[in-house]
PDB file of C-alpha atoms in Angstrom:
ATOM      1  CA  UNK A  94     -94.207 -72.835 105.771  1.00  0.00           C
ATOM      2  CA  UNK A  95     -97.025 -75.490 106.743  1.00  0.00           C
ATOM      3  CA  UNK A  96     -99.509 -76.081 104.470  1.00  0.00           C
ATOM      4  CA  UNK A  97    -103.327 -74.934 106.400  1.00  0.00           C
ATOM      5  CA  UNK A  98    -105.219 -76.784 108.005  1.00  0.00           C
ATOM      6  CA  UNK A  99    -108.226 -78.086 105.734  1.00  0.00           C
ATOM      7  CA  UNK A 100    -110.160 -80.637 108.280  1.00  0.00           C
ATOM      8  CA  UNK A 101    -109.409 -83.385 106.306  1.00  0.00           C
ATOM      9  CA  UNK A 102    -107.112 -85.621 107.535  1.00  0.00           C
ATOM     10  CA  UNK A 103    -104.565 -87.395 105.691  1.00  0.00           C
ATOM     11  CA  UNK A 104    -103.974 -90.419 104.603  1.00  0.00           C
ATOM     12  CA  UNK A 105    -102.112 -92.968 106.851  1.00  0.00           C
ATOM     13  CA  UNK A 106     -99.940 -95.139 106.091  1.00  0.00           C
ATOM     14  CA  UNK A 107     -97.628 -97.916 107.886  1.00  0.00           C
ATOM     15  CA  UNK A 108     -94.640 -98.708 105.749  1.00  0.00           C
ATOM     16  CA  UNK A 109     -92.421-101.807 106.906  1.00  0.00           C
ATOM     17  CA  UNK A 110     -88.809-100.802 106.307  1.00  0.00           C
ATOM     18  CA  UNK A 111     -86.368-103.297 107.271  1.00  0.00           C
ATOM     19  CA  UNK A 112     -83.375-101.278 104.690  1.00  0.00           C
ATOM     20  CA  UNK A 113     -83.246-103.797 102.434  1.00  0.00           C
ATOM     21  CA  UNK A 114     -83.774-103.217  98.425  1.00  0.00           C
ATOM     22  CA  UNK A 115     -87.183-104.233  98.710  1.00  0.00           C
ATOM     23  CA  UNK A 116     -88.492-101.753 101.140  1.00  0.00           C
ATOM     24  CA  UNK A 117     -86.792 -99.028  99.610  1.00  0.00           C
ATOM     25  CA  UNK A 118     -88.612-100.395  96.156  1.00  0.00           C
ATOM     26  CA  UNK A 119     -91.994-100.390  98.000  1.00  0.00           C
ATOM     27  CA  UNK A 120     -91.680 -96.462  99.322  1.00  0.00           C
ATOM     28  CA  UNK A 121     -90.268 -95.250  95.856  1.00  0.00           C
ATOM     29  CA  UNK A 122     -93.781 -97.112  94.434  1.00  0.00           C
ATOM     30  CA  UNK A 123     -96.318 -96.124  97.309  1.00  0.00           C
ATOM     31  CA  UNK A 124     -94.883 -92.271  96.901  1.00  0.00           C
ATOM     32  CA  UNK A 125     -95.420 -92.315  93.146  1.00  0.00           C
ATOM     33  CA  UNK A 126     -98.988 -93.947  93.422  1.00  0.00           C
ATOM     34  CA  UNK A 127    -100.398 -91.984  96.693  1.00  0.00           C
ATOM     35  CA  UNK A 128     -98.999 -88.429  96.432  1.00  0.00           C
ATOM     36  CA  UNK A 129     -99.615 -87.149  99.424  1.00  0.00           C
ATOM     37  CA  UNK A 130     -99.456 -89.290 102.867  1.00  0.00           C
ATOM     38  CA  UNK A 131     -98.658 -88.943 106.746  1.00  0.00           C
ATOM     39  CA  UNK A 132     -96.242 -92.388 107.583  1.00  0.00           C
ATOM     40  CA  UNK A 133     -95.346 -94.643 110.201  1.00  0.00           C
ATOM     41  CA  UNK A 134     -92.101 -96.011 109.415  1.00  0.00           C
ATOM     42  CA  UNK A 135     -91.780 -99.363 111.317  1.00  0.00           C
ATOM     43  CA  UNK A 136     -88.789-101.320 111.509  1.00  0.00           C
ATOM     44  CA  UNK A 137     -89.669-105.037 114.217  1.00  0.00           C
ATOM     45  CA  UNK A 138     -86.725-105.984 115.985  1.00  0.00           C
ATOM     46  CA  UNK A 139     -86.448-109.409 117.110  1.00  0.00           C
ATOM     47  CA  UNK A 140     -83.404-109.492 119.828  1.00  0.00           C
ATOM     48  CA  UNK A 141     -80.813-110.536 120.425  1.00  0.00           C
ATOM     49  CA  UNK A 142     -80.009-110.395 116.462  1.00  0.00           C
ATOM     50  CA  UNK A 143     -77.917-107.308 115.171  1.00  0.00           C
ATOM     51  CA  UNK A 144     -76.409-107.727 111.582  1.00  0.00           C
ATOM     52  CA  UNK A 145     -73.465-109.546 111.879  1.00  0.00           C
ATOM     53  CA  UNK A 146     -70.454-107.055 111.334  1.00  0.00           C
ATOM     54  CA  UNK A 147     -72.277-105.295 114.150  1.00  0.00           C
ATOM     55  CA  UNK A 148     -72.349-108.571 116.502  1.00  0.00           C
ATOM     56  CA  UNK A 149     -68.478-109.360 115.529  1.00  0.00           C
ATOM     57  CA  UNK A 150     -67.464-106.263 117.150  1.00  0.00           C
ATOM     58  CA  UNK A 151     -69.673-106.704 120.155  1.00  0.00           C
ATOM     59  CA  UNK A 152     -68.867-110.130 120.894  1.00  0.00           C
ATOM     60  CA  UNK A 153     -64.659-108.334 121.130  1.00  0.00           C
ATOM     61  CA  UNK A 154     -65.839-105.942 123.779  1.00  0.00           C
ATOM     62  CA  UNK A 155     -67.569-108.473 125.961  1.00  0.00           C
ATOM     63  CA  UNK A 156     -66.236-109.343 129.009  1.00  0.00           C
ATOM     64  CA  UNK A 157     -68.520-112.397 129.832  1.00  0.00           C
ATOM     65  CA  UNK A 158     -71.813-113.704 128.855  1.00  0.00           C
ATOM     66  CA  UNK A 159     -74.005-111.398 130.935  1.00  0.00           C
ATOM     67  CA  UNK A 160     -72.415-108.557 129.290  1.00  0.00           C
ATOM     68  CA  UNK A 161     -72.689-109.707 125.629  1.00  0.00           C
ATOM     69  CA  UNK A 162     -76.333-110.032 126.071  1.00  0.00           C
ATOM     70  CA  UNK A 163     -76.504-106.322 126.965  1.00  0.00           C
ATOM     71  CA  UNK A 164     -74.384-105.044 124.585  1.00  0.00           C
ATOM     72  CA  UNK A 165     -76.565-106.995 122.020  1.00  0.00           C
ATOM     73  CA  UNK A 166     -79.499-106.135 123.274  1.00  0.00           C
ATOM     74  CA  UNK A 167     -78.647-102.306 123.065  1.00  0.00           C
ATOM     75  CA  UNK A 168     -76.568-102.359 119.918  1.00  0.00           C
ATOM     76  CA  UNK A 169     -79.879-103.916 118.251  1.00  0.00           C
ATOM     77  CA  UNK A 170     -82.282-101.496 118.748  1.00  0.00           C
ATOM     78  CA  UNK A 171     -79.726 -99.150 118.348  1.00  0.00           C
ATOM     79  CA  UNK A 172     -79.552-100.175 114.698  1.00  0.00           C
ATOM     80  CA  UNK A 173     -83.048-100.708 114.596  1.00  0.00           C
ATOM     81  CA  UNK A 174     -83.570 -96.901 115.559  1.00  0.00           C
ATOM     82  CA  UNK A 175     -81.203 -95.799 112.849  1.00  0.00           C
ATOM     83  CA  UNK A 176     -82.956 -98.002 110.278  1.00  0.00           C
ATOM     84  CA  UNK A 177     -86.277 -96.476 111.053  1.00  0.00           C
ATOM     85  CA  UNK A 178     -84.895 -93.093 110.669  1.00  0.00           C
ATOM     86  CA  UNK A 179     -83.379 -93.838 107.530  1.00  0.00           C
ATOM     87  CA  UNK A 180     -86.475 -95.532 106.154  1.00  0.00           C
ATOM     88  CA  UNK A 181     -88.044 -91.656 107.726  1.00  0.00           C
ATOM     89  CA  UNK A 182     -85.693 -89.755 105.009  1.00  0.00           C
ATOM     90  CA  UNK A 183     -86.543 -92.015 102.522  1.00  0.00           C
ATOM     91  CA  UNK A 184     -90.466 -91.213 102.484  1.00  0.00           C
ATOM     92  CA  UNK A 185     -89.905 -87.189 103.216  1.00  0.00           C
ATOM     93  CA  UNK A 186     -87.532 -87.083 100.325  1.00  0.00           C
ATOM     94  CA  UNK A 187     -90.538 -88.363  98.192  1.00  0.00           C
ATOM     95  CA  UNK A 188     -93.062 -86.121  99.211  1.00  0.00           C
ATOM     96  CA  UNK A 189     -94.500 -87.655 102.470  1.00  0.00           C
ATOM     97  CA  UNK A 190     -94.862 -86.714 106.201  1.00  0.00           C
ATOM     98  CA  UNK A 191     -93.514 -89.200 108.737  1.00  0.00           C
ATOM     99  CA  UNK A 192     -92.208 -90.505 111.786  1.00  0.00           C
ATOM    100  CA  UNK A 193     -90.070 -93.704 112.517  1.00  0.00           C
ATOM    101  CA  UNK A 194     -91.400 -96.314 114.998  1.00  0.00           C
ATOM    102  CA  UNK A 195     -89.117 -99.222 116.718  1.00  0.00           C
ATOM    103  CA  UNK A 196     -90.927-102.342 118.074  1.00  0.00           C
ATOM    104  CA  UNK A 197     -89.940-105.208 119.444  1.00  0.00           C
ATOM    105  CA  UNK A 198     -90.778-108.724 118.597  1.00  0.00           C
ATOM    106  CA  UNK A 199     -90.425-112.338 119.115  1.00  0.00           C
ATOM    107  CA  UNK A 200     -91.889-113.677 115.529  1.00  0.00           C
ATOM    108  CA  UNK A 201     -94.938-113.739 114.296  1.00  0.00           C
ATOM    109  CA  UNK A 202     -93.959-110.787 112.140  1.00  0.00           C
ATOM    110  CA  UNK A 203     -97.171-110.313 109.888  1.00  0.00           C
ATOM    111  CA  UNK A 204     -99.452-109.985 113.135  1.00  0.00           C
ATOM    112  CA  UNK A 205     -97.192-108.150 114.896  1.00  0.00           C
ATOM    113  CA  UNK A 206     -97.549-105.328 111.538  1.00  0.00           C
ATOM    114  CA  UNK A 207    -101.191-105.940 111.615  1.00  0.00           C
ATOM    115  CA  UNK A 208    -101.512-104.853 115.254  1.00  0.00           C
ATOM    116  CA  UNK A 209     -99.351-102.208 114.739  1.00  0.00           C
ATOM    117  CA  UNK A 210    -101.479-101.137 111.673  1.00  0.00           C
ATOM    118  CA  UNK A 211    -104.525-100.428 114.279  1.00  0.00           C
ATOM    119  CA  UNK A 212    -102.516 -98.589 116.955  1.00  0.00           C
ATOM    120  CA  UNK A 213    -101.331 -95.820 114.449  1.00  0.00           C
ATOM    121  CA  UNK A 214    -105.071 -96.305 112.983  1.00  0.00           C
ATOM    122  CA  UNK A 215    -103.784 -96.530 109.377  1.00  0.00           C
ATOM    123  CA  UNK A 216    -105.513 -96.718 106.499  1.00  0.00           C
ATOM    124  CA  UNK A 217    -103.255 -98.691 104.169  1.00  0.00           C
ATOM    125  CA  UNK A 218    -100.244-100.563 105.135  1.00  0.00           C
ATOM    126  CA  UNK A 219     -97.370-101.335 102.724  1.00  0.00           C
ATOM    127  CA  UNK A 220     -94.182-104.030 102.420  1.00  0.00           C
ATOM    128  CA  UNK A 221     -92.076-105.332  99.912  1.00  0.00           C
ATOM    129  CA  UNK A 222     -92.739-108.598  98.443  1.00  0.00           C
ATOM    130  CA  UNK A 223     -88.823-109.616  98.132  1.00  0.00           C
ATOM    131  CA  UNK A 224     -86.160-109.670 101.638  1.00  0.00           C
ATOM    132  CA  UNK A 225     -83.561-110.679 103.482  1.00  0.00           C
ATOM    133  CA  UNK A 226     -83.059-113.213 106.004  1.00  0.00           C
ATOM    134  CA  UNK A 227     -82.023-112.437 109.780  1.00  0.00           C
ATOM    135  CA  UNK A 228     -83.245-109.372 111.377  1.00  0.00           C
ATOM    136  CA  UNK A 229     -84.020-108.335 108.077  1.00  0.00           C
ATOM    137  CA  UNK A 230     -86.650-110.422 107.015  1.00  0.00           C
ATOM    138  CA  UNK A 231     -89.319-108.382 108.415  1.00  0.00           C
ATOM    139  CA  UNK A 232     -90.630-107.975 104.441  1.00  0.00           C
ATOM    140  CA  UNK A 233     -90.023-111.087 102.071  1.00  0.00           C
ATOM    141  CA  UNK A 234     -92.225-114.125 103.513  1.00  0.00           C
ATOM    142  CA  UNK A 235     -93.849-112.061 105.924  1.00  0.00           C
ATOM    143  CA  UNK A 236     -95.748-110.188 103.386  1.00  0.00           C
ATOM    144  CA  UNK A 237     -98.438-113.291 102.311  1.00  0.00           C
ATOM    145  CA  UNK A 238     -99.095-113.334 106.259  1.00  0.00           C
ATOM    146  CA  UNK A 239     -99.375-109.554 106.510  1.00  0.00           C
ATOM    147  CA  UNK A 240    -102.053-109.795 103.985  1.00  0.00           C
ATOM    148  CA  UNK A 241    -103.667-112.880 105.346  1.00  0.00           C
ATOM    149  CA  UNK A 242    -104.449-110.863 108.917  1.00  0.00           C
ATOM    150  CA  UNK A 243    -104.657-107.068 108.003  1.00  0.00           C
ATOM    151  CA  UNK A 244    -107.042-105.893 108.843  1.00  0.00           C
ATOM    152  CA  UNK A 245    -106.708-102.558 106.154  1.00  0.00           C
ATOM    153  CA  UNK A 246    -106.045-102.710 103.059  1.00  0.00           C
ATOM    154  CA  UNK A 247    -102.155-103.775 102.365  1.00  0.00           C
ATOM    155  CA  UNK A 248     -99.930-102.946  98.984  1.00  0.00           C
ATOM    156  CA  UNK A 249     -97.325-105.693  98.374  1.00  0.00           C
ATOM    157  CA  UNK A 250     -95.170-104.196  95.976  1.00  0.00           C
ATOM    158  CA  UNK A 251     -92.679-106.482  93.704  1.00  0.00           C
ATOM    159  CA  UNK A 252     -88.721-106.341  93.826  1.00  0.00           C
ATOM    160  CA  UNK A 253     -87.572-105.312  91.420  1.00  0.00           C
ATOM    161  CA  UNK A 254     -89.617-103.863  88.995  1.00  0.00           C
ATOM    162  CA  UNK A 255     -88.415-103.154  85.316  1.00  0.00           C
ATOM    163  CA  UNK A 256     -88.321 -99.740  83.496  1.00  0.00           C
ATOM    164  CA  UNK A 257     -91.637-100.082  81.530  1.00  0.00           C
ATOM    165  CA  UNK A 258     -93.201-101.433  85.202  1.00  0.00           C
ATOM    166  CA  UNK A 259     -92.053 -97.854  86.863  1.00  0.00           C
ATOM    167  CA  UNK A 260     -93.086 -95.962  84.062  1.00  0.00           C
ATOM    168  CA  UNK A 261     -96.891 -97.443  84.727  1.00  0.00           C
ATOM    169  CA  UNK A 262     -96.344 -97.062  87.972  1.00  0.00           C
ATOM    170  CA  UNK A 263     -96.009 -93.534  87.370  1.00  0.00           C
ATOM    171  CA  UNK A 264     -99.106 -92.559  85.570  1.00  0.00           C
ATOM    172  CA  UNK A 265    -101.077 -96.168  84.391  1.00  0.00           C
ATOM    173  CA  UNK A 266    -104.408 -96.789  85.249  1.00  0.00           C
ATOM    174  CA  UNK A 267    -105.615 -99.009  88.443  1.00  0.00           C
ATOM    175  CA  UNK A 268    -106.864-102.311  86.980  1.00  0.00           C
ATOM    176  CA  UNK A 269    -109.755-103.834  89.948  1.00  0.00           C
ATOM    177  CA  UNK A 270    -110.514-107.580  89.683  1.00  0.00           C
ATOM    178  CA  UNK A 271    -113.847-108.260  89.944  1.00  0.00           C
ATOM    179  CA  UNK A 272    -116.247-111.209  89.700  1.00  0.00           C
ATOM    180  CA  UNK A 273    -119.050-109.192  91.274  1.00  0.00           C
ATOM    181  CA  UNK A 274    -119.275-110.369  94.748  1.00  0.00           C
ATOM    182  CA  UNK A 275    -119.158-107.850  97.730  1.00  0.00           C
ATOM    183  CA  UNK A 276    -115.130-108.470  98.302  1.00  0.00           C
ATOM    184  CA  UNK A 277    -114.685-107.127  94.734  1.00  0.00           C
ATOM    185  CA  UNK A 278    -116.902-104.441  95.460  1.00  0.00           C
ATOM    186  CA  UNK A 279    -114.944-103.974  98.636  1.00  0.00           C
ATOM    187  CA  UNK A 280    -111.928-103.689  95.974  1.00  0.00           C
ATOM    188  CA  UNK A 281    -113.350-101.309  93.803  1.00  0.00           C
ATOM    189  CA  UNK A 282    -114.178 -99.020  97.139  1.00  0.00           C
ATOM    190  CA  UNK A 283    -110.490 -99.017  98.302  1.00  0.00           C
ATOM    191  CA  UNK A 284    -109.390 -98.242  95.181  1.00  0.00           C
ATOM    192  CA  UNK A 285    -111.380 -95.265  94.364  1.00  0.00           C
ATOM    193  CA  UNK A 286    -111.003 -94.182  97.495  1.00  0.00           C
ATOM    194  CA  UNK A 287    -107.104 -94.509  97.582  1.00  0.00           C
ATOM    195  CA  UNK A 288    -106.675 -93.874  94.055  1.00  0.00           C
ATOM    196  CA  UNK A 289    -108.949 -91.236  92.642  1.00  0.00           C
ATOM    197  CA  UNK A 290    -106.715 -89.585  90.601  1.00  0.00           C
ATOM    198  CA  UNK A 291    -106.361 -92.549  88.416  1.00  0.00           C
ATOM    199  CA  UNK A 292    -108.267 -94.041  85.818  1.00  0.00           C
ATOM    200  CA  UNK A 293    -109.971 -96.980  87.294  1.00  0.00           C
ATOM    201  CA  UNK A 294    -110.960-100.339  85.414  1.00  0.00           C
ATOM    202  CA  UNK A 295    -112.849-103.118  86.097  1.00  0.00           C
ATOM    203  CA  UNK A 296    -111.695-106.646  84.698  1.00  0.00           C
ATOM    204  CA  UNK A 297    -113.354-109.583  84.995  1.00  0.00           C
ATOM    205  CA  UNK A 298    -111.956-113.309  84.189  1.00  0.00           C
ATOM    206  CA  UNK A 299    -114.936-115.274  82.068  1.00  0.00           C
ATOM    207  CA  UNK A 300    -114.278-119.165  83.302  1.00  0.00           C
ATOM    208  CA  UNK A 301    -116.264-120.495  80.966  1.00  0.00           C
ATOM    209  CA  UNK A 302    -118.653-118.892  77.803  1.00  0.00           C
ATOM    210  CA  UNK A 303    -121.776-117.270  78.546  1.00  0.00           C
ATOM    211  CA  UNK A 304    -120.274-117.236  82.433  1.00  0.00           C
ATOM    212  CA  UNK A 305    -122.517-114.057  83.497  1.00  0.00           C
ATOM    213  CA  UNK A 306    -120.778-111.143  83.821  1.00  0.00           C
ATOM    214  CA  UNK A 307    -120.851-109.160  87.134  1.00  0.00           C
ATOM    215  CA  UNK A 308    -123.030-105.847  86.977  1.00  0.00           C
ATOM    216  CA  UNK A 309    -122.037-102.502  85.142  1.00  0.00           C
ATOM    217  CA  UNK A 310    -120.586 -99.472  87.906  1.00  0.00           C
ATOM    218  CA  UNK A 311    -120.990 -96.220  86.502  1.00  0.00           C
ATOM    219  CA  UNK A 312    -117.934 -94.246  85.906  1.00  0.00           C
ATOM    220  CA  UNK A 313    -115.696 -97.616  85.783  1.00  0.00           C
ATOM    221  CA  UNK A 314    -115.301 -99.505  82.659  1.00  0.00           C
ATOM    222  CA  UNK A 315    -115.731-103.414  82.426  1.00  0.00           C
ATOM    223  CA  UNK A 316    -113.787-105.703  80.455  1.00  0.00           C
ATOM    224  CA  UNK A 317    -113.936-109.166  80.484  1.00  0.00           C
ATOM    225  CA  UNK A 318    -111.467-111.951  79.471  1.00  0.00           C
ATOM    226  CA  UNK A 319    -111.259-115.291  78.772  1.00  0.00           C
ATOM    227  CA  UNK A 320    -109.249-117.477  81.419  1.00  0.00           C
ATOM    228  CA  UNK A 321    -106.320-118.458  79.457  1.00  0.00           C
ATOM    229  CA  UNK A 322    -105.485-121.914  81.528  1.00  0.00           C
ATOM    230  CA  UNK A 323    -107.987-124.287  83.736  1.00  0.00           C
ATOM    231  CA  UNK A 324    -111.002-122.258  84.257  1.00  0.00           C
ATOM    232  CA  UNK A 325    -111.181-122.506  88.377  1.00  0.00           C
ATOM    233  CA  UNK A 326    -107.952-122.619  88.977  1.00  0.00           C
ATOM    234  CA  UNK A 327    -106.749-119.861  91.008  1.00  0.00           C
ATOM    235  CA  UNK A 328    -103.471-119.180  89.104  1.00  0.00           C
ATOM    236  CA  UNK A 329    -105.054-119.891  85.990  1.00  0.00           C
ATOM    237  CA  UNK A 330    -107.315-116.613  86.550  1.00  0.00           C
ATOM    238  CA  UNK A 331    -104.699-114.550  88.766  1.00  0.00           C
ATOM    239  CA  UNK A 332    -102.586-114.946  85.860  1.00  0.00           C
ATOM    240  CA  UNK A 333    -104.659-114.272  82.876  1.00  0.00           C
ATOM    241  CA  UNK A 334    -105.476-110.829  85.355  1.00  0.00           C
ATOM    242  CA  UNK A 335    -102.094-110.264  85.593  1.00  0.00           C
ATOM    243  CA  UNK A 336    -101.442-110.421  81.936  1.00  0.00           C
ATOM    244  CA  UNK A 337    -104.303-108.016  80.967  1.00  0.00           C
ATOM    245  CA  UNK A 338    -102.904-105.563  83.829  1.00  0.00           C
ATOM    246  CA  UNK A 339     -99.508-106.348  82.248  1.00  0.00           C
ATOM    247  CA  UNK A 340    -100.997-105.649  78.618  1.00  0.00           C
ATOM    248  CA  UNK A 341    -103.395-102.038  80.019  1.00  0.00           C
ATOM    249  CA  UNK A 342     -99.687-101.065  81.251  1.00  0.00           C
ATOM    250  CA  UNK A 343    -101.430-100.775  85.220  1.00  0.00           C
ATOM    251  CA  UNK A 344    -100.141 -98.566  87.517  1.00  0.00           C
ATOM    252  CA  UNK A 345    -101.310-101.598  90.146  1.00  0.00           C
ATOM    253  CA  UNK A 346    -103.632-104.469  90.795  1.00  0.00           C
ATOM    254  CA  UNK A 347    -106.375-104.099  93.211  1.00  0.00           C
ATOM    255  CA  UNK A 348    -108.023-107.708  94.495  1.00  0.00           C
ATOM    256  CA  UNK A 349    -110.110-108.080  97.458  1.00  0.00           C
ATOM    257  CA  UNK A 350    -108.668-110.970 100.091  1.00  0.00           C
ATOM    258  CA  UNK A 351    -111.152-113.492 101.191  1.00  0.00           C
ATOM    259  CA  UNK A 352    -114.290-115.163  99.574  1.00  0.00           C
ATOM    260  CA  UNK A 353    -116.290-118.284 100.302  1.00  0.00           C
ATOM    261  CA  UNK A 354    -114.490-120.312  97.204  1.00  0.00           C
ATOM    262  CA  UNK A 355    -116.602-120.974  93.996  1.00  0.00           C
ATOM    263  CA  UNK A 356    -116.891-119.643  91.087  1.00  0.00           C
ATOM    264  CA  UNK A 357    -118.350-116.229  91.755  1.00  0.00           C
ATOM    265  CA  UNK A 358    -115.753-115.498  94.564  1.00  0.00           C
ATOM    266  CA  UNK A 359    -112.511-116.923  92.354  1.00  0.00           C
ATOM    267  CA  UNK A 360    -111.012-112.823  92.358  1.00  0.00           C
ATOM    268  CA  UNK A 361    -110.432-113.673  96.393  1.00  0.00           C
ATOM    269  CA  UNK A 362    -108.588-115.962  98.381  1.00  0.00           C
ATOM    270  CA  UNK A 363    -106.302-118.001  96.806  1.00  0.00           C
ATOM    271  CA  UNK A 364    -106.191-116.471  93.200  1.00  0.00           C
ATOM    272  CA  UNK A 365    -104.956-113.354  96.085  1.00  0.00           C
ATOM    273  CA  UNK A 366    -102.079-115.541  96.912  1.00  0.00           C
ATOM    274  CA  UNK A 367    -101.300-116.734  93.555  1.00  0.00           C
ATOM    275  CA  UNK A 368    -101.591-112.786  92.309  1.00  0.00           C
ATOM    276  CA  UNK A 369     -98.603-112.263  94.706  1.00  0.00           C
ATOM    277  CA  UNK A 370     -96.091-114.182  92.561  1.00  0.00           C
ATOM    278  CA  UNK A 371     -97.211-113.352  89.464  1.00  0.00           C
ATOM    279  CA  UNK A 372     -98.501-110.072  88.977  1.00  0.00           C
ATOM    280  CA  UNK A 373     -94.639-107.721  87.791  1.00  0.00           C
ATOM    281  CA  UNK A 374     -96.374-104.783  89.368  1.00  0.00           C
ATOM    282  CA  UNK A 375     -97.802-103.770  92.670  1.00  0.00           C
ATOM    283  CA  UNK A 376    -101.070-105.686  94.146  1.00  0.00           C
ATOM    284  CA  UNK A 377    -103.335-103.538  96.155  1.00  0.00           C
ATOM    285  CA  UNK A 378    -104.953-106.269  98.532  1.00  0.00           C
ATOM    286  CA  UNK A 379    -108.253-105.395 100.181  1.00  0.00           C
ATOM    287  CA  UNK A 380    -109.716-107.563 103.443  1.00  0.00           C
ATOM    288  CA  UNK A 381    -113.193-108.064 103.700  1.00  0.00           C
ATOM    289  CA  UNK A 382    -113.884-105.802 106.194  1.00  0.00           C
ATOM    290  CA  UNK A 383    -112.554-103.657 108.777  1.00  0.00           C
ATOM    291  CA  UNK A 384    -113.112-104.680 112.609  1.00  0.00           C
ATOM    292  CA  UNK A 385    -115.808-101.641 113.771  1.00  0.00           C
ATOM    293  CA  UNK A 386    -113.906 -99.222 116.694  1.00  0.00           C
TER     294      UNK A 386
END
């Protein structure tokens, strides 16, 4: 039996499944964080690449060129089409709605996700931060460029992730970077708004003493810690942030994406980038803004 119709739609998300380890790590993750989502299972196929056990036995009922490349050709999305569906299975059996999507591409991977990510008009997009090479490398490298042009908000989650990481992934709080400029407000929006049901806390990195600290939010508690390497370096403060999320036991880390550089914007940019290697737990990565339409 359906559940009724309330008016409010659901949340939308467009999951990059490529059936490697890491994408079934990132839909185990989203489905514990976000209980409840419709999903676009996309799976980019770049011919004329199958896997190769799959091209081996092609390549022995070829009869010339010509017919290699269509055999290829239709044994690829073939597999692509079963990947998608099996990526489909994957995020019903964990509580989600969705529906498997096949696209073809020629590169450029991340922008390719990003387009696709206003098509389906989704609200969050999500990829594994670990993949394979080949056909399958639609996760792994892509992800930093998937962030870099999304143009919604993107979780990159880690592969793999240890027992006491899934356990706060499970029920630990959100911990928002913040160094009060608009992009971390911009943070703190996505992640009330994607994660209400979990505490919520505000951490700020303090580059030098007396650095001013950004402005209370009511309902969200501020803590602030000293950079423990180079103040102004961006891995010096994605790191100490990753070490207090590490230390609160967070369920994820939300940072917003860009910033003009400087001091008050060191939460965005590159301390984004650096975040991606070194936070053991899922980063929830916010642009600045969403194109209007």
């Amino acid at each position: 039996m359906s559940a009724p119709d309330t008016g409010v739609r659901s949340l939308r998300v467009l999951v990059g499944y490529d059936g490697s380890p890491s994408a079934v790590n990132a839909i185990e993750a989203a489905a514990a964080l976000l209980p409840s989502a419709t999903a676009t299972i996309l799976n980019l196929w770049e011919p004329p690449f199958t896997s190769p056990e799959l091209r081996h036995r092609v390549m022995e009922r070829a009869a010339n060129a010509e017919a290699l490349g269509r055999l290829v050709e239709n044994e690829g999305r073939a597999e692509a089409e079963r990947l998608a569906r099996t990526g489909v299975k994957l995020v019903k059996a964990a509580g989600w709605d969705a529906e498997p999507l096949v696209k073809r591409t020629f590169g450029g991977d991340g922008y390719q996700f990003a387009r696709t990510a206003e098509e389906v008009d989704a609200d969050l997009m999500v990829v594994g931060s670990r993949g394979m090479t080949g056909m399958r490398a639609s996760m792994g490298s892509v992800s930093e460029l998937v962030v870099h042009v999304s143009p919604v908000p993107v979780l990159v989650v880690p592969h793999p992730l240890t027992t006491v990481e899934w356990a706060a992934v499970e029920s630990g709080p959100v911990v928002v970077g913040t160094d009060g400029s608009e992009h971390a407000q911009r943070a703190l929006t996505a992640a009330t708004a994607l994660l209400p049901h979990r505490q919520r806390l505000r951490v700020a990195v303090e580059e030098s003493e007396g650095s001013p600290a950004p402005s209370p939010v009511e309902g969200t508690e501020l803590v602030t810690v000293r950079c423990s390497g180079r103040a102004g370096r961006p891995r010096a403060t994605a790191v100490t942030l990753a070490d207090e999320a590490a230390r609160r036991r967070a369920a994820v880390v939300v940072v917003g994406s860009r910033g003009r550089g400087g001091t008050r914007d060191t939460l965005v940019g590159h301390v984004t980038r650096a975040m991606l290697h070194c936070a053991h737990r899922p980063v929830l990565v916010v642009p600045s803004s969403r194109p209007a339409g």
